[in-house]
Amino acid sequence: MTKGAAAVCAPPQKTAMYTPYFARKKQNDLATSLPELPDSFFGWILPLWRITDEQVLASAGLDAYVYLAFFKMAMKFLLVTLFFALAVIKPVHDTHPESKKLPPPDDDPHDKRMKPRATFTIMAAEYEYATDYLWMYLVFAYLFTGLIMYLIVSETRRIIDVRQEYLGSQTTITDRTIRLSGIPVNLRSEDKIKEFIEDLQIGRVESVTLCKNWKELDRKVSKRQSILRKLEEAWTVHLGSRRVERSLETLPIVQPTPPQSADDGHSDDNEASHLIRQVDRDPDYIVPYDRQRPTMKLRYGRFKLRYKIVDAIDYYEEKLRRIDDEIKALRKKEFLPTPLAFVTMDSVASAQMAIQAVLDPSPLQLLANTSPAPSDVVWSNTYLSRSQRITRSWSITVAIGILSVFWTTLLVPIAGALNICSIQEVFPSLAEALDRHPNLQSLVSTQLPTLALTLITVTVPFLYDWLANMQGMISQGDVELSVISKNFFFVFFNFFILFTILGTASGFVARWSKFAEKLTSATQIAYALAQSLSDLLGFYTNFIILQGFGLFPLRLMEFGALSLYPVYLIGAKTPRGKLFQNSIGARLIPFRLCRTRSAPGLQLWLLPAADNPHFYHLHGV
C-alpha cells in the first residue's frame, strides 16, 4: 500500500535508457502503465498493492525506490519482533508478577571492584530458580540485533545492484555530468579543463561550465524580479478584473496598436514590453480605461521622515528601466572564476570512471562527484570558496551543539511534569493543588507533556531546515539529507535518550543529583535507563497514538498548505502570483519533515514489547 501510494503521488522523472530502443520503450511503458484508481471507498487498495518495484523505479525514480525499500525492511523487522513479543515475551512476562522479579542493584557503590562479581553471584546462585526467565530478554536482545543487521546488509546489497543497473540505463545530461571541485588556479578555464579530462582517455568531453562569481549579477536580477512583481501588481490594481471598455466616441473598428514581433531587435526586453509603455507608440492611442492610477509614498530626506505621493506605475517603470541597464552592463563584465565546474561527458560510463578515479594526487584538488540536476543546484552557494563552506559547516555544527543544550533546558520542566513527586520538590503548592483535583493531575502528568513535546518536534525541523540552507551546500538534495540527519540526532538524543534519563519515576530531582554517581558503572546506567523506559511507557504510548492518529494524517494531506492557501490566494493580486499559489511543489517541506520524524518512531514501537527493565539491564551487563 505504501509503495503504491508513493508511486502514484511521487513526481515522475525522465529516465531514458541509452542502450537499445526496446529497453527504452520497456521502461517508458512501465512508467505509463500505472493503474487508474477506482472511485470506490476501498477499491484503490488492491491496484496500489499490485504496483511492482519496477513500476515504482520507472515512474518515481531511484530515491523513492530506496526510500520505500527502507520502509518495507522496517515492516519486516517489526512484524518479526511483534510475533516474538506476542508469542513469547509477553506470556513469560505476564507469568512473573512484579514481586517475583529481580530487585534493582544497590545504588551505593561501596565496593566497585566487587560489584560486577556480586551482581553475577546474586543472579546465578541465590536467585537462580526465580530469575531463569531473565535470560529470555538477553537472548531476544541479541536476536533482534542480529536480525536488523542481517536485514540492513541484505537490503543494502540488493539496492547496490539495483542502483548500478539503474544508473547504467540513463543517458540524461545530469547522469553524464560530473561536478569538479577544487580546481587549481592554473586550470580555471573551460578549454584547459576539457583538455585535462580528455588527456585521461576516459571519454570525450561534450561541454564544460565553469562557475564564476556571479553574486553581483544575481543580486541585480533578484532586485529586478522584486521590481517587476510590484509593477505587475500596480498594473493589476489599475486595470482591475473588468472587461475592456470601448470609448463611445470611437468606431468599433478602432483597435490598439498590435504588439511588436519578437525578431525586431528587442527580444531581450519582451518580459517588460507589456508593462513598460513604449516611447514610439501611436500618439493617438488612448488607453480604454477610465480609472484612477495607483499611487505610492516615496520617502526621502534624513531618516526617511519626508515623503511625497508619486504615480506607482511610472515609478516602478523607471526603476525597471534603470535595473535593466545595470544588468546589461554587468553581463558584459568579466567575472572571476570559482574552483567549481560542471563537466558533461559523452556517456554515463565515462562520467562514472571520472568519479571513481583520482584525478590529482594533491589533497582536496580536482575532486569529481556526481552532479545534481540543474534545478537542484543551489547556485548562490557555488560562489563560496572551500574555506567559506568549511567555516559555515563548522559554525552550524557548533550551533547544533548549543541548541542541544538549549533543548535540554526545555526538556527539564517537561520531564519533571510527568511525575507528581518532581512537582512536589519544586512547586509544593502546585503539587497540593493537583492532589486535590485528580482530573487536573492526570491532564498535567499525561497530556501536557505529550502535547509540549509534540509541538517541539513539529517546530524544531523548520529551524534545522534554515540552518542546513545556511551551511553552504551545493545541492538541494544534500541540504535535505542534512535536515534529516540533524532532526534524527535531535529526536534520538534529546527526545529519546535525554528525555528518558530526565523522566525517571523515582523523583526527577533525586535522579538528576545521583546521575553523576551512576556514570561510574555501566550496570547502573543500563538499569537507570531501563527503569525510566518502563515507567515512561504510558507517555510513549500517548505520544505514538497522537503522532500516528492525530498528526501524521494531517501532514499527509498537507493541512498547513491547504489552510494557508486561501489566505495567500486572497493576497495574490497578479496572475503570476495566483499561478504561484496553485503550485504546491514549494510547500512539500512539511511532508519531507514528516518523513524525517517517522524513522525514530520505529524505535519507540518496540518499547511496549519489552515492558521490563531487566531486558535492558541484562543487555547492558
Coordinates of C-alpha atoms in Angstrom, one line a residue:
M1 CA 0.0 0.0 0.0
T2 CA 2.8 2.4 0.9
K3 CA 4.8 1.7 -2.2
G4 CA 1.8 2.1 -4.4
A5 CA 0.8 5.4 -2.9
A6 CA 4.3 6.8 -3.4
A7 CA 4.4 5.5 -6.9
V8 CA 1.2 7.4 -7.8
C9 CA 2.0 10.6 -5.8
A10 CA 5.7 10.9 -6.5
P11 CA 6.6 13.1 -9.5
P12 CA 7.8 11.1 -12.5
Q13 CA 11.4 11.6 -13.7
K14 CA 12.7 11.5 -17.2
T15 CA 14.6 8.2 -17.3
A16 CA 15.6 7.4 -20.9
M17 CA 17.8 4.4 -21.4
Y18 CA 20.8 4.8 -23.6
T19 CA 21.2 1.2 -24.9
P20 CA 18.6 -0.3 -27.4
Y21 CA 15.3 1.1 -28.3
F22 CA 13.3 -1.8 -26.9
A23 CA 14.8 -1.3 -23.4
R24 CA 14.0 2.3 -23.5
K25 CA 10.4 1.6 -24.7
K26 CA 10.0 -1.0 -21.9
Q27 CA 10.9 1.5 -19.3
N28 CA 8.6 4.1 -20.7
D29 CA 5.8 1.6 -20.8
L30 CA 6.4 0.7 -17.1
A31 CA 6.2 4.4 -16.2
T32 CA 3.0 5.0 -18.1
S33 CA 1.3 1.7 -17.1
L34 CA 0.3 2.9 -13.6
P35 CA -3.3 1.8 -12.9
E36 CA -6.2 4.1 -12.6
L37 CA -7.6 4.3 -9.1
P38 CA -11.2 3.3 -8.7
D39 CA -13.7 5.7 -7.2
S40 CA -14.9 3.2 -4.6
F41 CA -14.1 3.6 -0.9
F42 CA -11.7 0.6 -0.6
G43 CA -11.3 -0.2 -4.3
W44 CA -8.0 1.7 -4.5
I45 CA -6.1 -0.7 -2.1
L46 CA -5.6 -3.7 -4.5
P47 CA -4.5 -1.6 -7.5
L48 CA -1.9 0.2 -5.4
W49 CA -0.7 -3.1 -3.8
R50 CA -0.2 -4.7 -7.3
I51 CA 2.2 -2.0 -8.4
T52 CA 5.6 -3.6 -8.8
D53 CA 9.0 -2.3 -7.8
E54 CA 9.9 -1.9 -11.5
Q55 CA 7.0 0.5 -11.9
V56 CA 8.0 2.4 -8.9
L57 CA 11.6 2.7 -10.1
A58 CA 10.5 3.8 -13.6
S59 CA 7.9 6.3 -12.5
A60 CA 9.2 7.7 -9.2
G61 CA 12.9 7.3 -9.6
L62 CA 15.7 5.7 -7.6
D63 CA 15.4 7.9 -4.5
A64 CA 11.7 6.9 -4.0
Y65 CA 12.5 3.3 -4.6
V66 CA 15.3 3.2 -2.0
Y67 CA 13.1 5.1 0.5
L68 CA 10.2 2.7 0.1
A69 CA 12.6 -0.3 0.3
F70 CA 13.7 1.0 3.7
F71 CA 10.1 1.0 4.9
K72 CA 9.5 -2.4 3.6
M73 CA 12.5 -3.6 5.5
A74 CA 11.2 -1.9 8.6
M75 CA 7.9 -3.6 8.2
K76 CA 9.5 -7.0 8.0
F77 CA 11.5 -6.3 11.2
L78 CA 8.5 -5.0 13.1
L79 CA 6.4 -8.0 12.1
V80 CA 9.0 -10.5 13.3
T81 CA 9.6 -8.7 16.6
L82 CA 5.8 -8.3 17.1
F83 CA 5.4 -12.1 16.6
F84 CA 8.0 -12.9 19.2
A85 CA 6.7 -10.2 21.6
L86 CA 3.2 -11.6 21.5
A87 CA 4.1 -15.3 21.3
V88 CA 7.0 -15.5 23.7
I89 CA 7.9 -12.3 25.6
K90 CA 4.5 -11.2 26.8
P91 CA 3.3 -14.6 28.0
V92 CA 6.5 -15.1 30.0
H93 CA 6.4 -11.5 31.3
D94 CA 2.7 -12.0 32.5
T95 CA 3.5 -15.2 34.4
H96 CA 6.1 -13.4 36.6
P97 CA 4.5 -10.7 38.8
E98 CA 6.4 -7.7 39.8
S99 CA 7.0 -9.0 43.3
K100 CA 9.0 -12.0 42.0
K101 CA 11.3 -10.0 39.8
L102 CA 14.9 -9.2 40.5
P103 CA 15.3 -6.2 42.8
P104 CA 17.4 -3.3 41.5
P105 CA 21.1 -3.2 42.2
D106 CA 22.3 -1.3 45.2
D107 CA 22.9 2.4 44.4
D108 CA 25.7 2.7 47.0
P109 CA 29.0 1.9 45.2
H110 CA 30.8 0.8 48.4
D111 CA 32.9 -1.7 46.5
K112 CA 33.3 -1.0 42.8
R113 CA 35.6 -3.9 42.3
M114 CA 33.2 -6.5 43.8
K115 CA 30.0 -5.1 42.2
P116 CA 30.1 -7.0 38.9
R117 CA 31.1 -10.2 40.7
A118 CA 28.4 -9.6 43.4
T119 CA 25.7 -9.0 40.8
F120 CA 26.7 -12.1 38.9
T121 CA 26.7 -14.2 42.1
I122 CA 23.2 -13.0 43.1
M123 CA 21.8 -13.8 39.7
A124 CA 23.5 -17.2 39.3
A125 CA 23.2 -18.6 42.8
E126 CA 20.8 -17.0 45.2
Y127 CA 18.1 -16.3 42.6
E128 CA 18.9 -18.9 40.1
Y129 CA 15.5 -20.6 40.1
A130 CA 13.4 -17.4 40.4
T131 CA 15.2 -15.5 37.7
D132 CA 15.7 -18.1 34.9
Y133 CA 13.2 -16.2 32.8
L134 CA 15.5 -13.1 32.6
W135 CA 17.8 -14.9 30.2
M136 CA 14.9 -14.6 27.7
Y137 CA 15.4 -10.9 27.5
L138 CA 19.2 -11.2 26.9
V139 CA 18.6 -13.8 24.1
F140 CA 16.0 -11.7 22.3
A141 CA 18.1 -8.6 22.6
Y142 CA 20.9 -10.2 20.6
L143 CA 18.4 -12.0 18.4
F144 CA 16.7 -8.7 17.4
T145 CA 20.1 -7.0 16.9
G146 CA 21.3 -9.8 14.6
L147 CA 18.1 -9.7 12.7
I148 CA 18.2 -6.0 12.0
M149 CA 21.9 -6.3 11.0
Y150 CA 21.1 -9.1 8.6
L151 CA 18.2 -7.1 7.0
I152 CA 20.3 -4.0 6.6
V153 CA 23.2 -5.8 5.0
S154 CA 21.0 -7.8 2.6
E155 CA 18.9 -4.8 1.7
T156 CA 22.0 -2.7 1.1
R157 CA 23.5 -5.3 -1.3
R158 CA 20.2 -5.6 -3.2
I159 CA 19.9 -1.8 -3.5
I160 CA 23.5 -1.5 -4.7
D161 CA 22.7 -4.0 -7.6
V162 CA 19.6 -2.1 -8.5
R163 CA 21.4 1.2 -8.4
Q164 CA 24.2 0.0 -10.7
E165 CA 21.7 -1.3 -13.2
Y166 CA 19.6 1.8 -13.0
L167 CA 22.5 4.2 -13.4
G168 CA 23.8 2.3 -16.3
S169 CA 20.5 2.7 -18.2
Q170 CA 20.4 6.5 -18.0
T171 CA 21.6 9.0 -20.7
T172 CA 20.2 12.3 -19.5
I173 CA 22.6 15.2 -19.3
T174 CA 22.5 15.1 -15.5
D175 CA 23.6 11.5 -15.5
R176 CA 26.5 12.2 -17.8
T177 CA 27.7 15.3 -15.9
I178 CA 30.2 15.4 -13.1
R179 CA 30.8 18.1 -10.5
L180 CA 34.5 19.0 -10.5
S181 CA 35.6 20.9 -7.3
G182 CA 38.9 22.1 -6.0
I183 CA 40.1 23.3 -9.4
P184 CA 43.6 25.0 -9.1
V185 CA 44.1 28.5 -10.4
N186 CA 46.1 27.4 -13.5
L187 CA 43.2 25.2 -14.7
R188 CA 40.3 27.7 -14.2
S189 CA 39.5 27.8 -17.9
E190 CA 36.9 25.8 -19.8
D191 CA 39.4 24.9 -22.5
K192 CA 42.1 23.8 -20.0
I193 CA 39.6 21.6 -18.1
K194 CA 38.4 20.0 -21.2
E195 CA 41.9 19.2 -22.4
F196 CA 42.8 17.9 -18.9
I197 CA 39.8 15.5 -18.8
E198 CA 40.3 14.2 -22.3
D199 CA 44.0 13.6 -21.7
L200 CA 42.9 11.0 -19.1
Q201 CA 41.5 9.0 -22.1
I202 CA 38.3 8.0 -20.2
G203 CA 35.9 9.6 -22.7
R204 CA 35.1 12.7 -24.7
V205 CA 34.0 15.9 -23.1
E206 CA 30.9 17.5 -24.6
S207 CA 30.8 20.7 -22.6
V208 CA 32.3 22.4 -19.6
T209 CA 30.5 25.0 -17.5
L210 CA 32.9 26.9 -15.2
C211 CA 31.1 28.6 -12.4
K212 CA 32.0 32.2 -11.9
N213 CA 31.4 34.7 -9.1
W214 CA 28.0 36.0 -10.4
K215 CA 26.9 37.2 -7.0
E216 CA 26.6 40.8 -8.1
L217 CA 24.6 39.8 -11.2
D218 CA 22.3 37.5 -9.2
R219 CA 21.6 40.3 -6.7
K220 CA 20.6 42.7 -9.5
V221 CA 18.4 40.0 -11.1
S222 CA 16.7 39.3 -7.8
K223 CA 16.1 43.0 -7.3
R224 CA 14.7 43.2 -10.8
Q225 CA 12.3 40.4 -10.0
S226 CA 11.1 42.3 -7.0
I227 CA 10.5 45.5 -9.0
L228 CA 8.8 43.5 -11.8
R229 CA 6.4 41.9 -9.2
K230 CA 5.5 45.4 -7.8
L231 CA 5.0 46.8 -11.3
E232 CA 2.7 43.9 -12.2
E233 CA 0.7 44.4 -9.0
A234 CA 0.4 48.2 -9.8
W235 CA -0.9 47.5 -13.3
T236 CA -3.3 44.8 -11.9
V237 CA -4.7 47.2 -9.4
H238 CA -5.1 49.9 -12.1
L239 CA -6.7 47.7 -14.7
G240 CA -8.7 45.5 -12.3
S241 CA -10.7 42.5 -13.5
R242 CA -13.1 44.4 -15.7
R243 CA -13.5 43.7 -19.4
V244 CA -12.0 46.0 -21.9
E245 CA -14.3 49.1 -22.3
R246 CA -14.6 50.8 -25.7
S247 CA -14.8 54.5 -25.9
L248 CA -18.2 55.6 -27.1
E249 CA -16.6 58.4 -29.2
T250 CA -14.7 56.0 -31.4
L251 CA -15.8 53.5 -34.1
P252 CA -15.8 49.8 -33.2
I253 CA -13.1 49.1 -35.9
V254 CA -10.5 51.2 -34.0
Q255 CA -8.2 48.8 -32.3
P256 CA -5.0 49.3 -30.2
T257 CA -1.6 49.1 -32.0
P258 CA -0.6 45.5 -32.4
P259 CA 2.4 44.3 -30.3
Q260 CA 5.8 44.2 -32.0
S261 CA 7.2 40.9 -33.1
A262 CA 10.0 39.1 -31.2
D263 CA 12.5 39.5 -34.0
D264 CA 12.6 43.3 -34.2
G265 CA 15.9 43.5 -32.2
H266 CA 14.2 43.9 -28.8
S267 CA 13.6 40.2 -27.9
D268 CA 15.6 40.5 -24.7
D269 CA 13.0 43.1 -23.4
N270 CA 9.9 41.1 -24.2
E271 CA 9.2 40.4 -20.5
A272 CA 8.9 44.1 -19.7
S273 CA 7.5 45.3 -23.0
H274 CA 4.0 44.5 -21.9
L275 CA 4.4 46.5 -18.7
I276 CA 6.6 49.5 -19.7
R277 CA 4.9 51.9 -22.1
Q278 CA 6.6 52.2 -25.5
V279 CA 8.0 55.5 -26.4
D280 CA 7.3 55.1 -30.2
R281 CA 3.6 54.1 -29.6
D282 CA 0.9 55.9 -31.7
P283 CA 0.3 59.2 -30.1
D284 CA -3.4 59.0 -31.0
Y285 CA -3.8 55.7 -29.0
I286 CA -5.9 56.2 -25.8
V287 CA -5.9 53.6 -23.1
P288 CA -9.5 52.3 -23.0
Y289 CA -9.8 52.5 -19.2
D290 CA -11.1 55.3 -17.1
R291 CA -9.7 54.5 -13.7
Q292 CA -7.5 56.4 -11.2
R293 CA -3.9 55.3 -11.4
P294 CA -2.4 53.8 -8.2
T295 CA -0.1 56.0 -6.1
M296 CA 2.6 55.3 -3.5
K297 CA 4.5 57.2 -0.8
L298 CA 8.1 57.9 -1.8
R299 CA 10.1 58.7 1.4
Y300 CA 13.2 60.7 1.2
G301 CA 15.4 63.0 3.3
R302 CA 17.1 62.4 6.7
F303 CA 15.7 59.3 8.4
K304 CA 13.1 59.0 5.6
L305 CA 10.8 61.3 7.5
R306 CA 9.6 63.2 4.5
Y307 CA 7.6 61.8 1.6
K308 CA 5.7 62.7 -1.5
I309 CA 2.9 61.0 -3.4
V310 CA 4.0 59.7 -6.8
D311 CA 2.5 57.6 -9.5
A312 CA 3.2 53.9 -8.7
I313 CA 3.3 52.7 -12.3
D314 CA 5.6 55.5 -13.5
Y315 CA 7.9 55.0 -10.5
Y316 CA 8.3 51.2 -11.0
E317 CA 8.7 51.6 -14.8
E318 CA 11.6 53.9 -14.3
K319 CA 13.2 51.6 -11.7
L320 CA 12.8 48.7 -14.1
R321 CA 14.5 50.6 -16.9
R322 CA 17.4 51.5 -14.7
I323 CA 17.9 48.0 -13.3
D324 CA 17.7 46.6 -16.9
D325 CA 20.5 48.9 -18.0
E326 CA 22.6 47.9 -15.0
I327 CA 22.1 44.2 -15.8
K328 CA 23.0 44.7 -19.4
A329 CA 26.2 46.4 -18.3
L330 CA 27.0 43.6 -15.9
R331 CA 26.6 40.9 -18.5
K332 CA 29.4 42.4 -20.5
K333 CA 31.7 42.3 -17.5
E334 CA 34.2 39.5 -16.9
F335 CA 33.7 37.7 -13.6
L336 CA 36.3 35.8 -11.6
P337 CA 36.1 32.0 -12.0
T338 CA 35.5 29.8 -9.0
P339 CA 37.1 26.4 -8.3
L340 CA 33.9 24.6 -9.3
A341 CA 32.9 23.4 -12.8
F342 CA 30.3 21.0 -14.3
V343 CA 31.7 18.7 -17.0
T344 CA 29.4 16.8 -19.3
M345 CA 30.8 13.6 -20.7
D346 CA 29.7 11.7 -23.8
S347 CA 28.5 8.7 -21.8
V348 CA 27.5 7.6 -18.3
A349 CA 30.4 5.1 -18.2
S350 CA 32.9 7.9 -18.8
A351 CA 31.3 10.0 -16.1
Q352 CA 31.4 7.1 -13.6
M353 CA 35.1 6.4 -14.4
A354 CA 35.9 10.1 -13.8
I355 CA 34.1 10.0 -10.5
Q356 CA 35.9 6.8 -9.3
A357 CA 39.4 7.9 -10.5
V358 CA 41.9 10.0 -8.5
L359 CA 42.4 13.0 -10.8
D360 CA 45.1 14.8 -8.8
P361 CA 47.4 13.4 -6.0
S362 CA 47.2 16.7 -4.1
P363 CA 44.6 16.7 -1.3
L364 CA 41.3 18.5 -1.9
Q365 CA 42.1 19.2 -5.5
L366 CA 40.2 18.1 -8.6
L367 CA 37.5 16.1 -6.7
A368 CA 34.9 14.6 -9.1
N369 CA 31.5 13.8 -7.7
T370 CA 28.1 13.1 -9.2
S371 CA 26.3 16.3 -10.4
P372 CA 22.9 17.2 -9.2
A373 CA 20.2 18.3 -11.7
P374 CA 20.4 22.0 -12.7
S375 CA 17.2 22.7 -10.8
D376 CA 18.7 21.0 -7.7
V377 CA 21.8 23.2 -7.7
V378 CA 22.0 26.0 -5.1
W379 CA 23.7 28.4 -7.4
S380 CA 24.2 31.0 -4.7
N381 CA 26.5 28.6 -2.9
T382 CA 28.7 27.9 -5.9
Y383 CA 30.3 31.3 -5.4
L384 CA 31.6 30.3 -1.9
S385 CA 35.2 29.2 -1.6
R386 CA 36.1 25.9 0.2
S387 CA 37.3 27.8 3.3
Q388 CA 34.0 29.6 3.5
R389 CA 32.0 26.4 3.2
I390 CA 34.1 24.7 5.8
T391 CA 33.7 27.7 8.2
R392 CA 29.9 27.6 7.7
S393 CA 29.8 23.9 8.2
W394 CA 31.7 24.0 11.5
S395 CA 29.7 27.0 12.7
I396 CA 26.5 25.2 12.1
T397 CA 27.8 22.2 13.9
V398 CA 28.7 24.3 16.9
A399 CA 25.2 25.9 16.7
I400 CA 23.7 22.4 16.8
G401 CA 25.6 21.6 19.9
I402 CA 24.5 24.8 21.6
L403 CA 20.9 24.1 20.6
S404 CA 21.2 20.6 22.1
V405 CA 22.0 22.2 25.4
F406 CA 19.0 24.6 24.9
W407 CA 16.7 21.7 24.2
T408 CA 17.8 20.1 27.5
T409 CA 16.6 23.2 29.4
L410 CA 13.2 22.8 27.7
L411 CA 13.0 19.1 28.4
V412 CA 13.8 19.5 32.1
P413 CA 10.4 21.0 33.1
I414 CA 8.5 18.7 30.7
A415 CA 10.2 15.6 32.2
G416 CA 9.5 16.9 35.7
A417 CA 5.8 17.3 34.9
L418 CA 5.5 13.6 34.3
N419 CA 5.9 12.8 38.0
I420 CA 4.0 14.4 40.8
C421 CA 7.0 13.8 43.1
S422 CA 9.2 16.1 41.0
I423 CA 6.5 18.8 41.1
Q424 CA 6.3 18.4 44.9
E425 CA 10.0 19.1 45.2
V426 CA 10.0 22.2 43.0
F427 CA 6.4 23.6 43.4
P428 CA 4.8 22.2 46.6
S429 CA 1.7 24.4 46.4
L430 CA 1.1 23.3 42.8
A431 CA 1.5 19.6 43.8
E432 CA -1.0 20.0 46.6
A433 CA -3.5 21.6 44.2
L434 CA -3.0 18.7 41.8
D435 CA -3.6 16.2 44.6
R436 CA -6.9 17.8 45.3
H437 CA -8.0 17.6 41.7
P438 CA -7.3 14.2 40.2
N439 CA -8.5 15.1 36.7
L440 CA -6.2 18.2 36.6
Q441 CA -3.4 16.0 37.8
S442 CA -4.0 13.5 35.0
L443 CA -4.1 16.3 32.5
V444 CA -0.8 17.8 33.7
S445 CA 1.1 14.5 34.1
T446 CA -0.1 12.8 30.9
Q447 CA -1.5 15.2 28.3
L448 CA 0.5 18.4 28.7
P449 CA 4.0 16.8 28.4
T450 CA 2.9 14.8 25.3
L451 CA 1.4 18.0 23.7
A452 CA 4.5 20.1 24.6
L453 CA 7.0 17.5 23.1
T454 CA 4.8 17.2 20.0
L455 CA 4.9 20.9 19.4
I456 CA 8.7 20.9 19.9
T457 CA 9.2 18.0 17.4
V458 CA 7.0 19.9 14.9
T459 CA 8.8 23.2 15.2
V460 CA 12.4 22.1 15.5
P461 CA 12.8 20.7 11.9
F462 CA 11.9 24.1 10.5
L463 CA 14.8 25.6 12.4
Y464 CA 17.1 22.8 11.3
D465 CA 16.0 23.4 7.7
W466 CA 17.1 27.0 7.9
L467 CA 20.4 26.0 9.4
A468 CA 21.0 23.4 6.7
N469 CA 20.3 26.0 4.0
M470 CA 22.9 28.3 5.6
Q471 CA 25.5 25.6 5.6
G472 CA 26.7 26.4 2.0
M473 CA 25.9 23.0 0.3
I474 CA 25.9 22.9 -3.5
S475 CA 23.0 20.5 -3.9
Q476 CA 19.5 20.9 -2.5
G477 CA 19.5 17.1 -2.0
D478 CA 22.5 17.5 0.3
V479 CA 20.5 20.1 2.2
E480 CA 17.6 17.7 2.7
L481 CA 19.9 15.0 3.9
S482 CA 21.5 17.4 6.3
V483 CA 18.0 18.2 7.7
I484 CA 17.2 14.5 8.1
S485 CA 20.5 13.9 10.0
K486 CA 20.1 16.9 12.3
N487 CA 16.5 16.1 13.0
F488 CA 17.3 12.4 13.7
F489 CA 20.0 13.5 16.1
F490 CA 17.5 15.7 17.9
V491 CA 14.8 13.0 18.1
F492 CA 17.1 10.2 19.1
F493 CA 19.4 12.0 21.5
N494 CA 17.4 14.8 23.0
F495 CA 14.0 13.3 22.9
F496 CA 14.7 9.6 23.3
I497 CA 17.9 9.2 25.4
L498 CA 18.0 12.5 27.3
F499 CA 14.3 12.7 28.0
T500 CA 14.4 9.1 29.2
I501 CA 17.2 10.0 31.6
L502 CA 15.3 13.0 32.9
G503 CA 11.9 11.3 33.1
T504 CA 12.6 8.7 35.8
A505 CA 9.8 7.9 38.1
S506 CA 11.7 7.7 41.4
G507 CA 12.0 11.5 41.6
F508 CA 13.4 13.7 38.9
V509 CA 15.5 15.9 41.2
A510 CA 16.9 12.9 43.1
R511 CA 17.8 11.1 39.9
W512 CA 19.5 14.1 38.4
S513 CA 21.6 14.6 41.5
K514 CA 22.6 10.9 41.6
F515 CA 23.2 10.5 37.9
A516 CA 26.9 11.5 38.2
E517 CA 27.3 8.6 40.6
K518 CA 25.7 6.2 38.1
L519 CA 28.2 7.2 35.4
T520 CA 30.8 5.1 37.3
S521 CA 29.1 1.8 36.5
A522 CA 27.7 0.7 33.1
T523 CA 25.3 -1.6 35.0
Q524 CA 23.9 1.3 37.0
I525 CA 23.4 3.3 33.8
A526 CA 21.7 0.5 32.0
Y527 CA 19.4 -0.2 34.9
A528 CA 18.5 3.5 35.3
L529 CA 17.6 3.8 31.7
A530 CA 15.7 0.6 31.7
Q531 CA 13.7 1.6 34.8
S532 CA 13.0 5.0 33.2
L533 CA 11.8 3.4 30.0
S534 CA 9.5 1.1 31.9
D535 CA 8.0 4.0 33.8
L536 CA 7.6 6.1 30.7
L537 CA 5.7 3.6 28.6
G538 CA 2.4 5.5 29.3
F539 CA 3.9 8.7 27.9
Y540 CA 5.4 7.0 24.9
T541 CA 2.1 5.2 24.1
N542 CA 0.3 8.6 24.2
F543 CA 2.9 10.1 22.0
I544 CA 2.8 7.4 19.4
I545 CA -1.0 7.4 19.3
L546 CA -1.0 11.2 19.0
Q547 CA 1.6 11.1 16.2
G548 CA 0.0 8.2 14.3
F549 CA -3.7 9.0 14.5
G550 CA -3.6 12.8 15.1
L551 CA -0.6 14.4 13.3
F552 CA 0.6 12.1 10.5
P553 CA -2.8 12.2 8.6
L554 CA -2.8 16.0 8.7
R555 CA 0.8 16.1 7.4
L556 CA 0.0 13.6 4.6
M557 CA -3.0 15.8 3.5
E558 CA -0.8 18.9 3.6
F559 CA -3.1 20.6 6.1
G560 CA -0.8 23.5 6.5
A561 CA -0.6 24.3 2.8
L562 CA -4.3 23.8 2.4
S563 CA -5.2 26.1 5.3
L564 CA -2.9 28.8 4.2
Y565 CA -3.9 28.5 0.5
P566 CA -7.0 30.8 0.8
V567 CA -5.0 33.4 2.7
Y568 CA -2.2 33.5 0.1
L569 CA -4.7 33.4 -2.7
I570 CA -6.5 36.5 -1.4
G571 CA -3.2 38.3 -1.1
A572 CA -2.1 37.4 -4.6
K573 CA -3.2 40.2 -7.0
T574 CA -1.4 39.4 -10.2
P575 CA -1.9 36.3 -12.5
R576 CA 1.7 35.3 -11.8
G577 CA 1.0 35.4 -8.0
K578 CA -2.1 33.3 -8.4
L579 CA -0.3 30.8 -10.6
F580 CA 2.5 30.5 -8.0
Q581 CA -0.1 29.8 -5.3
N582 CA -1.6 27.0 -7.4
S583 CA 1.8 25.3 -7.4
I584 CA 2.2 23.2 -4.2
G585 CA 5.7 22.0 -5.1
A586 CA 7.2 24.7 -2.9
R587 CA 5.1 23.6 0.1
L588 CA 6.2 19.9 0.3
I589 CA 8.6 20.7 3.2
P590 CA 6.0 19.6 5.8
F591 CA 5.8 16.2 4.1
R592 CA 9.6 15.9 3.9
L593 CA 9.9 16.8 7.6
C594 CA 7.1 14.3 8.3
R595 CA 9.3 11.6 6.7
T596 CA 12.3 12.6 8.8
R597 CA 10.5 12.3 12.0
S598 CA 8.9 9.0 11.2
A599 CA 12.2 7.0 11.2
P600 CA 12.9 7.3 15.0
G601 CA 9.4 6.3 15.8
L602 CA 10.3 2.7 14.9
Q603 CA 12.5 2.6 17.9
L604 CA 9.6 3.6 20.2
W605 CA 7.2 1.0 18.8
L606 CA 9.3 -1.8 20.4
L607 CA 9.1 -0.3 23.9
P608 CA 5.8 -1.9 24.9
A609 CA 7.0 -5.3 23.7
A610 CA 9.8 -5.2 26.3
D611 CA 7.9 -3.9 29.4
N612 CA 10.6 -5.0 31.8
P613 CA 13.7 -3.0 32.9
H614 CA 15.7 -6.3 33.1
F615 CA 15.6 -6.6 29.3
Y616 CA 17.9 -3.5 29.1
H617 CA 19.7 -4.3 32.4
L618 CA 20.8 -7.8 31.3
H619 CA 21.7 -6.5 27.8
G620 CA 23.9 -3.8 29.5
V621 CA 25.6 -6.4 31.7

